[in-house]
Structures are given as C-alpha cells and as structure tokens.
Amino acid sequence: MTLLSTLQLAQRWLAEDRDPQTRRQIEALVAANDTPQLELLLRTPVEFGTAGLRARMEAGYARLNQLTVISASQGLAAFVERAVADACARGVVIGHDHRHHSAVFARLAARAFVDRGIRVHLFPQIGPTPQVPFAVRRLRAACGVMVTASHNPKDDNGYKVYWENGAQIKPPLDEGIAASIEAHRVPLSWDVDGIDAHALVTDVTAAMLDAYYAAAAQLAQDPALNRGTALRYVYTPMHGVGAPFAARMLQAFLLPPYVPVPAQIEPDPEFPTVPFPNPEEPGALDMAKAVADAQGIGLVVANDPDADRFAAAEKQRDGSWLMFTGDQLGTVFAAYVLEMARARGIPDARLAMVNSTVSSRMLAAMAAQEGFYYADTLTGFKWMANELVALHAQGYEVGLGYEEAIGYMIHDHVLDKDGVTALAVFVQLAARLHAEGRRVGDYLESLYAAYGYYVSANSYFVCPDPAKMDRIFARIRYGPGAERTAFARAQGEPPLRYPRTIGGFPVSYIRDLTVGLEIGDVDRLPAALDVAGAQYQPKFPVSASSHMITFETRNGGRLTMRTSGTEPKLKYYLEVRNADNDRAAAARDLDIMARAVADELVQAAENEL
C-alpha cells in the first residue's frame, strides 16, 4: 500500500469530515503548513482495544470526533451483525455521560446501527455507565456502547463496548472489531436529526432504571435500621452524572439522603473545581471534607464523573480524615459481602470473589481463612467480570469483584464496576456500624487483626516517550550487574537478567507477562537457570505489546509495574504484608521499596521522570 503524504492525509480527512469544527482545525493546520501537528492528528488512527476507544476530542484519525465515532460504530455494527445470533432483533444498548459531544457521539452510534437494521435501546439523557451493562443483560441485547471517558481530563472522551453477556469485550473480540472498523472506515451517515424517534430506537430509561434499582435493593439488609439511622454523610459526584442516581439508589435502600457538595453536585463537563475529576487524586475530596467539617459530619462518599467508581473518607476519633484506599474499601466490601452471603444461607465454599492481580492480596488471605473461592485476574473488569461469569456457570454465587482503582462489582446484575450500588452498600454498612458505636475505620482494623496488616503505595511516572519506556523495562529485564538472574530461554533469545533484590530484600517470585515467565522461590534457586520449559509459563495471557512485571520479596512485599493502556504512564502497585500486624515495620519496608522502585528500577532521576 502506498503511504499517503501528510497533505494527502489532510485532503482525505477534509473530503470525509462534515463537522465544521474539526474541519476548521485541519484547514488551519494545512494553511499554516504545520506538518508535525498534522502527522500527530492524522497518521496513526486511534486504536480500538478491549477498553474500546479513548482519546482527546479534536480533529484527526488519531482522536475522538464525529468521524472516528461513526467509523467505530459502522465497524462494530457490522461485526456484531455477523458474530451475534439474532443481533438485529436483540439490538444494541447505547448510553452517554455529560461530557462535551457525548450526546451527539451516542446518536451517531445509534445511526450506524439502525442503518444496518439493528434495534437500538437508547438512554437519551445523560446517565451513569453501569446502566448500560445492566441493560445489556436484562434485555439480552447483542452488545452495548457507553460514550464516556470516566474520570479522564475534560478534553477526553471514550467509546466503551460491552458484549452480549454484559461484560466488557476481551481478546480476541477486540481484534475482530478493530479489523471491521478498518473495513468500514469511510463514514456513511452523519444525520442524527430525529434519530430518537426512529422506528428502530426505543427509550429504555424508565424500565431499565426501575429494574436496576430493584435488583440492587436485594442487597438491603435491615430496613428498620436503614430507615431510622442517625448517620449523616456528605456526597459529591465530582461534577458528574451521579447525583440523581445515587439519591434514588439510597431511597431504594431506605437510607437517608446525602448532604450535597453544592459546588460539585450538578453535571458540568468543565469540571471547574478540580484539576482532575478523579476521587483518587490527592485533594479531590477537599471540598467535600470542608462541607463535612462545617456541618459536623464524619463521613464523605463520592463517585467519579460517570459513577462507575466509588470513594470514601471518614473522620477518625483524633479529628483526622482517613481517605480509604481502593484496596481498603475492597477489603471492607469483601468482609461485608461475606456477612450478607452468610445471612442469606449461602455456604462459604459456594461464594466467589475476585480481584485484579495488582490489587491487594488481603482478599486471598481472607479467602484462605474463611473458605470462599478466590481468584485473581489480569487488570481490568473485562477479566474479572468474565471470570465471575465462568464461576457462576460452575455453580458459584457471585460475591465481589474489585480493583484497587476504586472499582467495585457487588452483584452480578452489573458485570462491571458499579459506583452507585457500591455507594448504597457502603452507607448501609456505615449505618449499621454507627448504630453499634463504631466507624468503618474500626471495621477495617478488625480485619487487619484477623488477616494481617497490608499497606500499599500505588503511583505512576509520566513517560510520554514510548522508546524511553521500552528502555526502562529492558533494563529491568536485561540489566547489567552481578546481582541479577541469568535465566536462559529458547535458543537465540537473550537471557533474562532480573534484579535478585529490591531495596535489599531478596526477590522470591517473578512473573513477566510481556516475555512469558512465572517462577517462584527465585532466591532459593541458582541465578543461572533454564526457564524455557512449560512449567515456567504464566497462567495469565502473555502480550508482547505491553509491559507488565511482578516481583515478590521475602519481607512480604509485592510489586507490579506496567504500562498504561490509555495514558502515557508507567504505573506501579506496591504492597507489603506484615502477618504480625506490625505497622511500623510494614511502613518502613514499604518506604524502602518505594524508593527502590524510583531509584533502582525506574531510575527516575536519570530518565527525567
């Protein structure tokens, strides 16, 4: 295939694009002869993966805009029609959040589906992400599309795809859809006028939301306690869509209404009071805490902008605020889900819980002690949800799926993280503890006493240079020095030279999902070892297209380093366990290992990160 010149790419874009705003952007760059920016926007198309699409909203094949949304929708519609039985009759569920352009992107998607004769179950108004996977399952739809960028910066948007089982797509579906998008790249229809009233389009909002709240309300435990609680709490949706949906879910649980953060309660795509609309970010809940302090309230709860994530903070007895980590909340939910399952008479051995491999191992310790089934998966709810679907088919009751990035799936009506249901379940637990004179922090402390103390430090380095990112991971895998492994692989492949210590702590386990290696007792084996055998292959899928390495150390440490699929970041997840609940020792080891990540492994200073 002949490679188009920059100008030819621009001319092709202008021939295809009908959005005046994005046309003007490319026309201005052509007039200015800005070849580097045109190349950036036009040369490499935005990649469709298991997370769908996510990119900055502006002109170009590399960005999210009307043209690329139409192309994606045409390709997805064609693929679904071929791959899913009775796809036209079963239809697609489409929803959207409140971000700039989300409403028109959703309707352009609807147009592409109805043009192929596929029914559209539409949520025409802004709504939370969980409503789409719920509706896919309830309606037995062929697939679902949610237009959202979750908690990304305001200039981003996304196109999230669910398969017919209600879970996010996983390989190899993403490859098939990507190929179909390329085959249907040229946009055919831009007309969204009257699409909501099209004969193949049905507004499913009322029916699906009624069913969603009723399904979640099965988790309500003590109506009298919920109705009569004196617990007060502050809520923020972070300028997102969550407020009315959280309010109705709390009503379904018979819980008292929240105290809002006035400046953040209405949907606002500009996110004016926070630099990043992510409840995990430092300072993101400061405004909510200020409202709580002013009113003498000791609990703050939050959703991210599309309400699929949940966060919480609680004032402790000394007046300080405890901002729960994602793993701490996951552990609290796991213990409470176990309580609820036992109250329903579900045998421990029939209950299944999963978390991602970068999340805390405290869930595994709890499972080992209590007897429920536990599994970890690759990062992302596409893996956890599909694992729980498989376990349900084997006769297990779905208990919990969670990831450390404040994502929680507490029942299988929604096969994705669901911040709205998580919020109501958490407030219900807090109400019970309040009646007992306890806090959620006290509940967490009881879990540490039972299962050991776990402390984590998850962070990232921004690295927009892919070549530098590759060099950093190459040094970790193949680096110089005597204190390294010398693992031999297949003939012609370089030996794997991983560090044998991190921060002075002996490395006991290594898993590399980029090259395909999993080996335990590293510190008790010879440094030189042949690892070409099948016994050293990981249980998880291997992908050479991204980096992901996990180390465990003899002091109870666990470190996973990986590249992000949606951001120019090198992420790391570090946890230390102390079985004796020695907080000082765990904190000391965590600090040593965190510094070793920056200095020994990433070499942040030398790499200017």
Coordinates of C-alpha atoms in Angstrom, one line a residue:
M1 CA 0.0 0.0 0.0
T2 CA 1.3 3.4 -1.0
L3 CA 1.9 5.7 2.1
L4 CA -0.1 8.9 1.8
S5 CA 1.8 12.1 2.2
T6 CA 0.8 14.5 5.0
L7 CA -1.1 16.7 2.6
Q8 CA -2.9 13.7 1.0
L9 CA -4.0 12.6 4.5
A10 CA -5.3 16.1 5.2
Q11 CA -7.1 16.2 1.9
R12 CA -8.7 12.8 2.6
W13 CA -9.8 14.0 6.0
L14 CA -11.4 17.1 4.6
A15 CA -13.1 15.1 1.9
E16 CA -14.7 12.8 4.6
D17 CA -15.3 15.1 7.5
R18 CA -18.6 17.0 7.8
D19 CA -18.1 18.5 11.2
P20 CA -17.4 22.3 10.7
Q21 CA -15.4 22.5 14.0
T22 CA -12.9 19.7 13.2
R23 CA -12.7 20.7 9.5
R24 CA -11.6 24.2 10.5
Q25 CA -8.9 22.7 12.7
I26 CA -7.4 20.7 9.9
E27 CA -7.8 23.5 7.4
A28 CA -5.9 25.9 9.7
L29 CA -3.1 23.4 10.1
V30 CA -2.9 22.9 6.4
A31 CA -2.8 26.7 5.8
A32 CA 0.0 27.0 8.4
N33 CA 1.9 24.1 6.8
D34 CA 2.1 22.6 10.3
T35 CA 3.3 19.1 9.2
P36 CA 4.2 17.8 12.6
Q37 CA 0.8 18.5 14.1
L38 CA -1.0 17.2 11.0
E39 CA 1.1 14.0 11.3
L40 CA 0.2 13.7 15.0
L41 CA -3.5 14.0 14.4
L42 CA -3.9 12.1 11.1
R43 CA -1.2 9.5 10.6
T44 CA -1.9 6.8 13.2
P45 CA -5.6 6.0 13.8
V46 CA -7.0 5.9 17.4
E47 CA -6.6 2.3 18.4
F48 CA -9.6 0.1 19.3
G49 CA -8.8 -2.2 22.1
T50 CA -10.6 -4.1 24.9
A51 CA -11.3 -0.7 26.6
G52 CA -12.9 0.5 23.3
L53 CA -11.7 3.9 22.3
R54 CA -10.4 6.7 24.5
A55 CA -8.7 9.9 23.2
R56 CA -8.7 13.7 23.3
M57 CA -11.6 15.3 21.4
E58 CA -10.3 17.1 18.4
A59 CA -9.8 16.6 14.6
G60 CA -7.9 13.7 13.1
Y61 CA -8.0 9.9 12.8
A62 CA -5.9 9.7 16.0
R63 CA -8.5 11.5 18.1
L64 CA -12.1 11.1 19.1
N65 CA -14.5 13.1 17.0
Q66 CA -17.7 12.6 14.9
L67 CA -15.8 10.9 12.1
T68 CA -13.9 8.4 14.2
V69 CA -17.1 7.6 16.2
I70 CA -19.0 6.9 13.0
S71 CA -16.2 4.7 11.7
A72 CA -16.1 2.8 15.0
S73 CA -19.9 2.4 15.1
Q74 CA -20.1 1.2 11.5
G75 CA -17.4 -1.4 12.1
L76 CA -18.8 -2.5 15.4
A77 CA -22.3 -2.8 13.9
A78 CA -21.1 -4.9 11.0
F79 CA -19.1 -7.2 13.3
V80 CA -22.0 -7.7 15.8
E81 CA -24.4 -8.5 12.9
R82 CA -22.0 -11.3 11.8
A83 CA -20.9 -12.6 15.2
V84 CA -24.0 -12.5 17.4
A85 CA -27.1 -14.6 16.7
D86 CA -30.3 -12.5 16.1
A87 CA -28.3 -9.3 16.5
C88 CA -30.7 -7.2 14.6
A89 CA -33.7 -8.2 16.8
R90 CA -31.8 -8.2 20.0
G91 CA -30.3 -4.8 19.4
V92 CA -27.6 -2.6 21.0
V93 CA -27.9 -0.6 24.2
I94 CA -26.4 2.9 23.9
G95 CA -25.9 5.5 26.7
H96 CA -23.7 8.5 27.3
D97 CA -22.4 10.8 30.0
H98 CA -22.4 14.6 30.2
R99 CA -19.1 15.3 28.6
H100 CA -18.8 17.7 25.6
H101 CA -20.0 15.9 22.5
S102 CA -21.1 12.8 24.3
A103 CA -24.8 13.2 23.3
V104 CA -24.1 13.6 19.6
F105 CA -21.5 10.7 19.6
A106 CA -24.2 8.4 21.1
R107 CA -26.6 9.4 18.4
L108 CA -24.1 8.9 15.6
A109 CA -23.5 5.4 17.0
A110 CA -27.3 4.9 17.0
R111 CA -27.5 6.0 13.4
A112 CA -24.8 3.5 12.3
F113 CA -26.7 0.6 14.0
V114 CA -30.2 1.4 12.7
D115 CA -28.7 1.9 9.2
R116 CA -27.9 -1.8 9.4
G117 CA -31.4 -2.7 10.6
I118 CA -30.2 -3.3 14.2
R119 CA -32.5 -2.1 17.0
V120 CA -31.2 0.5 19.4
H121 CA -32.2 0.5 23.1
L122 CA -31.3 4.1 23.9
F123 CA -30.7 6.1 27.1
P124 CA -31.3 9.5 25.5
Q125 CA -30.4 11.5 28.6
I126 CA -27.1 11.6 30.5
G127 CA -26.6 8.7 32.8
P128 CA -24.1 6.5 34.7
T129 CA -22.0 3.9 33.0
P130 CA -23.5 0.9 35.0
Q131 CA -26.9 1.4 33.4
V132 CA -25.6 0.1 30.0
P133 CA -24.1 -3.2 31.1
F134 CA -27.2 -3.8 33.3
A135 CA -29.5 -3.2 30.3
V136 CA -27.4 -5.4 28.0
R137 CA -28.0 -8.3 30.4
R138 CA -31.6 -7.5 31.2
L139 CA -32.6 -7.0 27.6
R140 CA -30.4 -9.8 26.3
A141 CA -29.0 -7.3 23.8
A142 CA -26.3 -8.2 21.3
C143 CA -23.9 -5.6 22.7
G144 CA -23.7 -2.2 24.4
V145 CA -22.0 1.1 23.9
M146 CA -21.3 3.7 26.6
V147 CA -19.9 7.1 25.5
T148 CA -17.7 8.2 28.4
A149 CA -14.2 9.0 29.4
S150 CA -14.9 8.2 33.1
H151 CA -12.5 10.3 35.2
N152 CA -10.2 11.4 32.4
P153 CA -9.4 15.2 31.8
K154 CA -12.2 17.3 30.4
D155 CA -10.9 17.3 26.8
D156 CA -11.1 13.5 26.5
N157 CA -13.9 11.2 25.6
G158 CA -14.3 7.5 25.1
Y159 CA -16.4 4.7 23.5
K160 CA -16.8 1.7 25.7
V161 CA -18.1 -1.6 24.4
Y162 CA -19.9 -4.4 26.2
W163 CA -20.5 -7.8 24.6
E164 CA -23.7 -9.8 24.7
N165 CA -23.0 -11.3 28.2
G166 CA -22.9 -7.7 29.6
A167 CA -19.2 -7.7 30.3
Q168 CA -16.6 -5.6 28.5
I169 CA -15.0 -7.2 25.5
K170 CA -11.8 -9.2 25.8
P171 CA -9.4 -10.6 23.3
P172 CA -9.8 -11.7 20.5
L173 CA -13.0 -9.8 20.1
D174 CA -11.2 -6.5 20.1
E175 CA -9.0 -7.6 17.2
G176 CA -12.1 -8.7 15.2
I177 CA -13.9 -5.4 15.9
A178 CA -10.7 -3.4 15.0
A179 CA -10.5 -5.1 11.7
S180 CA -14.1 -4.5 11.0
I181 CA -13.7 -0.8 11.8
E182 CA -10.9 -0.5 9.3
A183 CA -13.0 -2.2 6.7
H184 CA -15.9 0.2 7.3
R185 CA -13.7 3.3 7.9
V186 CA -15.4 5.7 5.5
P187 CA -18.3 7.4 7.2
L188 CA -21.6 6.9 5.5
S189 CA -24.2 8.8 7.6
W190 CA -23.9 11.9 9.7
D191 CA -27.7 12.6 10.1
V192 CA -28.9 12.4 13.7
D193 CA -31.9 14.6 13.3
G194 CA -34.9 12.6 14.6
I195 CA -32.9 9.6 15.5
D196 CA -34.5 9.4 18.9
A197 CA -37.9 8.9 17.2
H198 CA -36.7 6.4 14.6
A199 CA -38.8 3.2 14.4
L200 CA -35.9 1.0 15.5
V201 CA -35.0 3.2 18.5
T202 CA -36.6 2.7 21.9
D203 CA -36.1 4.9 25.0
V204 CA -35.5 2.2 27.7
T205 CA -34.6 4.6 30.5
A206 CA -37.6 4.2 32.8
A207 CA -37.9 0.5 32.5
M208 CA -34.2 -0.2 32.9
L209 CA -33.6 2.1 35.8
D210 CA -36.6 0.7 37.7
A211 CA -35.2 -2.7 37.2
Y212 CA -31.7 -1.6 38.1
Y213 CA -32.7 -0.1 41.5
A214 CA -34.9 -3.1 42.3
A215 CA -32.1 -5.6 41.6
A216 CA -29.6 -3.6 43.7
A217 CA -32.1 -3.3 46.6
Q218 CA -31.9 -7.0 47.1
L219 CA -28.7 -6.2 48.9
A220 CA -30.6 -4.1 51.5
Q221 CA -30.2 -5.8 54.9
D222 CA -32.2 -4.2 57.7
P223 CA -35.0 -1.8 56.5
A224 CA -35.7 -0.6 60.0
L225 CA -32.1 0.2 60.8
N226 CA -31.6 1.9 57.4
R227 CA -34.7 4.0 57.8
G228 CA -34.0 5.0 61.3
T229 CA -30.3 5.7 61.2
A230 CA -28.9 9.0 62.5
L231 CA -25.9 8.7 60.3
R232 CA -25.2 11.8 58.2
Y233 CA -22.8 11.9 55.3
V234 CA -21.6 14.2 52.5
Y235 CA -21.7 13.2 48.8
T236 CA -20.0 14.5 45.7
P237 CA -20.4 13.3 42.1
M238 CA -17.3 15.3 41.1
H239 CA -19.3 17.4 38.6
G240 CA -20.5 14.2 37.0
V241 CA -23.8 12.5 36.4
G242 CA -24.1 10.6 39.7
A243 CA -26.3 12.8 42.0
P244 CA -29.9 11.8 41.0
F245 CA -28.9 8.2 40.5
A246 CA -27.2 8.0 43.9
A247 CA -30.2 9.7 45.5
R248 CA -32.6 7.2 44.1
M249 CA -30.4 4.2 45.0
L250 CA -30.2 5.4 48.6
Q251 CA -34.0 5.7 48.6
A252 CA -34.2 2.1 47.3
F253 CA -32.2 1.0 50.4
L254 CA -34.4 3.2 52.6
L255 CA -31.4 5.2 53.7
P256 CA -31.5 8.9 54.5
P257 CA -30.5 11.4 51.8
Y258 CA -26.9 12.7 51.4
V259 CA -25.7 16.2 52.2
P260 CA -24.5 17.5 48.9
V261 CA -21.4 19.5 48.0
P262 CA -23.2 22.4 46.3
A263 CA -20.4 23.5 44.0
Q264 CA -19.9 19.9 42.6
I265 CA -23.4 18.4 42.6
E266 CA -24.6 19.4 39.1
P267 CA -23.1 17.8 35.9
D268 CA -20.5 20.2 34.4
P269 CA -18.2 19.0 31.6
E270 CA -15.7 21.7 32.5
F271 CA -15.1 20.2 36.0
P272 CA -14.4 23.7 37.3
T273 CA -13.4 22.9 40.9
V274 CA -11.0 20.0 40.4
P275 CA -7.9 19.8 38.1
F276 CA -8.6 16.1 37.6
P277 CA -12.1 14.7 38.2
N278 CA -10.8 11.6 39.9
P279 CA -11.7 10.9 43.5
E280 CA -8.4 9.1 43.9
E281 CA -6.3 12.2 43.2
P282 CA -4.8 14.0 46.2
G283 CA -7.1 16.8 47.3
A284 CA -10.0 15.8 45.1
L285 CA -12.3 15.4 48.1
D286 CA -11.1 18.5 50.0
M287 CA -14.3 20.5 49.2
A288 CA -16.4 17.6 50.4
K289 CA -14.4 17.4 53.6
A290 CA -14.8 21.1 54.1
V291 CA -18.6 20.8 53.8
A292 CA -18.5 17.9 56.3
D293 CA -16.3 19.8 58.7
A294 CA -18.7 22.8 58.6
Q295 CA -21.7 20.7 59.4
G296 CA -20.1 18.3 62.0
I297 CA -20.3 15.3 59.6
G298 CA -17.8 12.5 59.8
L299 CA -18.3 10.6 56.5
V300 CA -17.7 11.6 52.9
V301 CA -18.6 9.5 49.9
A302 CA -18.0 10.1 46.2
N303 CA -18.5 8.8 42.7
D304 CA -16.3 9.6 39.7
P305 CA -18.0 11.5 36.9
D306 CA -19.6 8.5 35.2
A307 CA -20.4 7.0 38.6
D308 CA -18.8 3.6 38.0
R309 CA -16.2 4.2 40.7
F310 CA -16.7 4.8 44.4
A311 CA -14.5 6.6 47.0
A312 CA -14.9 7.4 50.7
A313 CA -13.2 9.2 53.6
E314 CA -14.0 9.1 57.3
K315 CA -13.1 11.3 60.2
Q316 CA -11.3 9.5 62.9
R317 CA -11.5 10.0 66.7
D318 CA -8.5 12.2 66.7
G319 CA -10.2 14.5 64.2
S320 CA -8.0 13.5 61.2
W321 CA -9.6 12.3 57.9
L322 CA -8.9 8.7 56.8
M323 CA -9.0 8.6 53.0
F324 CA -9.7 4.9 52.3
T325 CA -7.5 3.4 49.6
G326 CA -9.1 1.3 46.9
D327 CA -7.8 -1.9 48.4
Q328 CA -9.0 -0.9 51.9
L329 CA -12.5 -0.4 50.5
G330 CA -12.3 -3.6 48.6
T331 CA -11.4 -5.5 51.8
V332 CA -14.3 -3.8 53.7
F333 CA -16.7 -4.7 50.9
A334 CA -15.4 -8.3 50.8
A335 CA -16.0 -8.8 54.6
Y336 CA -19.4 -7.2 54.4
V337 CA -20.4 -9.3 51.3
L338 CA -19.3 -12.4 53.2
E339 CA -21.6 -11.3 56.1
M340 CA -24.5 -10.8 53.7
A341 CA -24.0 -14.1 52.0
R342 CA -23.9 -15.9 55.3
A343 CA -27.1 -14.1 56.3
R344 CA -28.8 -15.5 53.2
G345 CA -27.6 -19.0 54.0
I346 CA -25.0 -19.3 51.2
P347 CA -22.3 -21.7 52.1
D348 CA -18.8 -20.1 52.2
A349 CA -17.5 -22.6 49.7
R350 CA -20.1 -21.6 47.1
L351 CA -19.2 -17.9 47.3
A352 CA -16.7 -16.5 44.8
M353 CA -14.7 -13.3 44.9
V354 CA -12.1 -12.0 42.6
N355 CA -9.7 -9.0 42.3
S356 CA -7.2 -7.9 39.8
T357 CA -3.6 -9.1 40.1
V358 CA -2.4 -5.6 41.0
S359 CA -4.9 -5.3 43.9
S360 CA -4.3 -6.4 47.5
R361 CA -3.5 -10.0 48.5
M362 CA -5.6 -9.4 51.6
L363 CA -8.6 -10.8 49.8
A364 CA -6.7 -14.0 49.2
A365 CA -5.7 -14.2 52.9
M366 CA -9.4 -13.7 53.8
A367 CA -10.5 -16.5 51.4
A368 CA -7.9 -18.9 52.7
Q369 CA -9.1 -18.3 56.3
E370 CA -12.8 -18.2 55.7
G371 CA -13.2 -20.7 52.9
F372 CA -14.8 -18.9 50.0
Y373 CA -13.4 -19.2 46.5
Y374 CA -10.9 -16.6 45.4
A375 CA -9.2 -15.9 42.1
D376 CA -7.1 -13.1 40.7
T377 CA -7.2 -11.9 37.1
L378 CA -5.4 -9.6 34.8
T379 CA -6.0 -5.9 35.3
G380 CA -9.5 -4.6 34.3
F381 CA -13.1 -5.5 34.8
K382 CA -13.2 -7.3 31.4
W383 CA -11.2 -10.0 33.0
M384 CA -12.9 -10.0 36.4
A385 CA -16.4 -9.9 35.1
N386 CA -15.8 -12.7 32.6
E387 CA -14.1 -14.8 35.3
L388 CA -17.2 -14.4 37.6
V389 CA -19.5 -15.3 34.7
A390 CA -17.5 -18.5 34.3
L391 CA -17.6 -19.2 38.0
H392 CA -21.3 -18.7 38.2
A393 CA -21.7 -21.2 35.4
Q394 CA -19.8 -23.7 37.6
G395 CA -22.3 -23.1 40.4
Y396 CA -20.7 -20.4 42.5
E397 CA -22.6 -17.4 43.9
V398 CA -21.0 -14.1 42.7
G399 CA -19.9 -12.2 45.7
L400 CA -17.5 -9.4 44.7
G401 CA -15.1 -8.3 42.0
Y402 CA -12.8 -5.3 42.7
E403 CA -9.8 -3.5 41.5
E404 CA -7.6 -1.1 43.5
A405 CA -8.6 1.8 41.3
I406 CA -11.8 2.2 43.4
G407 CA -13.9 -0.1 41.2
Y408 CA -16.4 -2.5 42.8
M409 CA -18.9 -5.0 41.4
I410 CA -21.1 -6.2 44.3
H411 CA -23.7 -8.2 42.4
D412 CA -23.9 -9.8 39.0
H413 CA -26.7 -7.8 37.7
V414 CA -24.0 -5.4 36.5
L415 CA -20.9 -7.1 35.1
D416 CA -18.7 -4.1 35.5
K417 CA -17.8 -1.7 38.3
D418 CA -20.8 0.0 39.7
G419 CA -20.2 3.0 41.9
V420 CA -23.9 3.7 42.5
T421 CA -24.6 0.3 44.1
A422 CA -21.3 0.4 45.9
L423 CA -22.2 3.7 47.5
A424 CA -25.5 2.4 48.9
V425 CA -24.0 -0.8 50.2
F426 CA -21.2 1.2 51.9
V427 CA -23.6 3.7 53.5
Q428 CA -25.7 0.8 54.7
L429 CA -22.7 -0.8 56.4
A430 CA -21.7 2.6 57.9
A431 CA -25.2 3.0 59.3
R432 CA -25.1 -0.4 61.0
L433 CA -21.6 0.4 62.4
H434 CA -22.9 3.8 63.6
A435 CA -25.7 2.1 65.5
E436 CA -23.0 -0.1 67.2
G437 CA -20.9 3.0 68.1
R438 CA -18.3 2.1 65.6
R439 CA -16.7 3.6 62.4
V440 CA -15.8 2.0 59.1
G441 CA -12.2 2.5 60.2
D442 CA -12.8 0.4 63.2
Y443 CA -14.3 -2.4 61.0
L444 CA -11.1 -2.2 58.8
E445 CA -8.9 -2.5 62.0
S446 CA -10.8 -5.7 62.9
L447 CA -10.0 -7.1 59.5
Y448 CA -6.3 -6.3 59.9
A449 CA -6.3 -8.1 63.3
A450 CA -7.9 -11.2 61.7
Y451 CA -5.9 -11.4 58.4
G452 CA -2.7 -9.4 58.9
Y453 CA -1.7 -5.8 58.1
Y454 CA -1.4 -4.8 54.5
V455 CA -0.1 -1.4 53.4
S456 CA 0.2 -0.2 49.8
A457 CA 1.7 2.6 47.8
N458 CA 0.4 2.8 44.2
S459 CA 1.7 5.5 42.0
Y460 CA 3.0 6.3 38.5
F461 CA 5.6 8.0 36.5
V462 CA 4.6 10.1 33.4
C463 CA 6.6 8.9 30.4
P464 CA 5.2 10.2 27.1
D465 CA 8.2 8.8 25.2
P466 CA 7.5 5.1 24.2
A467 CA 11.1 4.5 23.4
K468 CA 12.2 5.6 26.8
M469 CA 9.5 3.4 28.4
D470 CA 10.9 0.4 26.5
R471 CA 14.4 1.2 27.6
I472 CA 13.3 1.3 31.3
F473 CA 11.7 -2.1 31.1
A474 CA 14.6 -3.5 29.0
R475 CA 17.0 -2.5 31.8
I476 CA 14.8 -4.3 34.4
R477 CA 14.7 -7.4 32.2
Y478 CA 18.2 -7.5 30.8
G479 CA 20.2 -5.1 33.0
P480 CA 23.8 -5.2 34.0
G481 CA 25.3 -6.1 37.4
A482 CA 26.2 -9.2 39.4
E483 CA 23.1 -9.3 41.5
R484 CA 20.9 -10.4 38.6
T485 CA 19.4 -13.7 37.4
A486 CA 20.7 -15.4 34.3
F487 CA 17.6 -17.2 33.1
A488 CA 18.2 -18.9 29.7
R489 CA 15.3 -19.1 27.3
A490 CA 14.9 -20.5 23.8
Q491 CA 17.9 -20.5 21.5
G492 CA 18.6 -17.1 20.1
E493 CA 16.8 -15.2 22.8
P494 CA 18.8 -13.1 25.3
P495 CA 19.0 -14.3 28.9
L496 CA 16.6 -12.7 31.4
R497 CA 18.6 -10.7 33.9
Y498 CA 16.1 -9.6 36.6
P499 CA 17.3 -8.0 39.9
R500 CA 17.7 -10.5 42.7
T501 CA 16.9 -7.9 45.3
I502 CA 14.7 -4.8 45.6
G503 CA 15.7 -2.3 48.2
G504 CA 17.9 -5.0 49.7
F505 CA 15.0 -7.5 50.1
P506 CA 15.5 -10.9 48.3
V507 CA 13.2 -11.4 45.3
S508 CA 11.3 -14.6 45.8
Y509 CA 8.9 -14.6 42.8
I510 CA 8.9 -13.1 39.3
R511 CA 6.1 -13.0 36.7
D512 CA 6.7 -11.3 33.4
L513 CA 3.6 -11.1 31.1
T514 CA 5.5 -9.5 28.3
V515 CA 8.0 -12.2 27.6
G516 CA 6.1 -15.1 29.3
L517 CA 7.7 -16.2 32.6
E518 CA 6.4 -17.1 36.0
I519 CA 8.8 -18.6 38.7
G520 CA 8.8 -18.9 42.4
D521 CA 11.5 -19.3 45.1
V522 CA 13.8 -17.2 43.0
D523 CA 16.1 -16.5 45.9
R524 CA 16.4 -20.3 46.6
L525 CA 17.3 -21.3 43.1
P526 CA 20.5 -20.8 41.1
A527 CA 20.9 -17.5 39.4
A528 CA 21.6 -19.3 36.2
L529 CA 18.6 -21.4 35.2
D530 CA 17.0 -22.7 32.1
V531 CA 13.4 -21.4 32.0
A532 CA 12.4 -22.5 28.5
G533 CA 10.2 -25.2 29.9
A534 CA 6.4 -25.2 30.0
Q535 CA 6.4 -25.1 33.9
Y536 CA 7.6 -21.5 33.7
Q537 CA 4.8 -20.3 31.5
P538 CA 2.4 -17.9 33.3
K539 CA -1.2 -18.8 33.9
F540 CA -2.3 -15.4 32.5
P541 CA -2.2 -14.5 28.8
V542 CA 1.1 -13.1 27.6
S543 CA 1.3 -9.9 25.4
A544 CA 4.5 -8.6 23.9
S545 CA 2.6 -5.3 23.0
S546 CA 2.7 -4.0 26.6
H547 CA 4.9 -4.3 29.6
M548 CA 3.9 -6.0 32.9
I549 CA 6.3 -7.4 35.5
T550 CA 5.5 -8.6 39.1
F551 CA 8.1 -9.2 41.8
E552 CA 7.5 -10.6 45.3
T553 CA 10.1 -10.3 48.1
R554 CA 10.8 -12.3 51.2
N555 CA 9.7 -9.5 53.5
G556 CA 6.1 -9.8 52.3
G557 CA 6.4 -7.3 49.5
R558 CA 4.7 -7.4 46.1
L559 CA 5.4 -5.0 43.3
T560 CA 3.8 -4.9 39.9
M561 CA 5.0 -2.5 37.2
R562 CA 3.1 -2.0 34.0
T563 CA 2.4 0.4 31.1
S564 CA -1.0 2.0 31.0
G565 CA -3.3 1.2 28.1
T566 CA -4.9 4.6 28.0
E567 CA -2.3 7.1 29.4
P568 CA 1.4 7.8 28.9
K569 CA 2.2 6.4 32.4
L570 CA 4.4 3.7 33.9
K571 CA 2.2 2.5 36.8
Y572 CA 3.4 0.6 39.8
Y573 CA 1.5 -1.2 42.6
L574 CA 3.4 -1.9 45.7
E575 CA 2.2 -3.7 48.8
V576 CA 3.8 -5.0 52.0
R577 CA 2.1 -7.5 54.3
N578 CA 3.0 -7.9 58.0
A579 CA 1.4 -11.0 59.4
D580 CA 2.0 -9.8 62.9
N581 CA 0.2 -6.5 62.4
D582 CA 3.4 -4.6 63.0
R583 CA 2.5 -1.3 61.4
A584 CA 5.9 0.4 61.9
A585 CA 7.8 -2.5 60.2
A586 CA 5.4 -2.6 57.3
A587 CA 5.6 1.1 56.7
R588 CA 9.4 1.0 56.9
D589 CA 9.7 -1.7 54.4
L590 CA 7.1 0.0 52.1
D591 CA 9.1 3.2 52.1
I592 CA 12.4 1.4 51.3
M593 CA 10.8 -0.5 48.4
A594 CA 9.1 2.6 47.1
R595 CA 12.4 4.4 46.9
A596 CA 14.0 1.4 45.3
V597 CA 11.3 1.5 42.6
A598 CA 12.2 5.1 41.7
D599 CA 16.0 4.8 42.2
E600 CA 16.9 1.2 41.3
L601 CA 14.3 0.1 38.8
V602 CA 12.9 3.1 37.0
Q603 CA 15.9 5.4 37.6
A604 CA 13.5 8.3 37.6
A605 CA 16.2 11.0 38.1
E606 CA 18.4 9.7 35.2
N607 CA 15.3 9.3 33.0
E608 CA 14.0 12.8 33.9
L609 CA 10.6 11.3 35.1

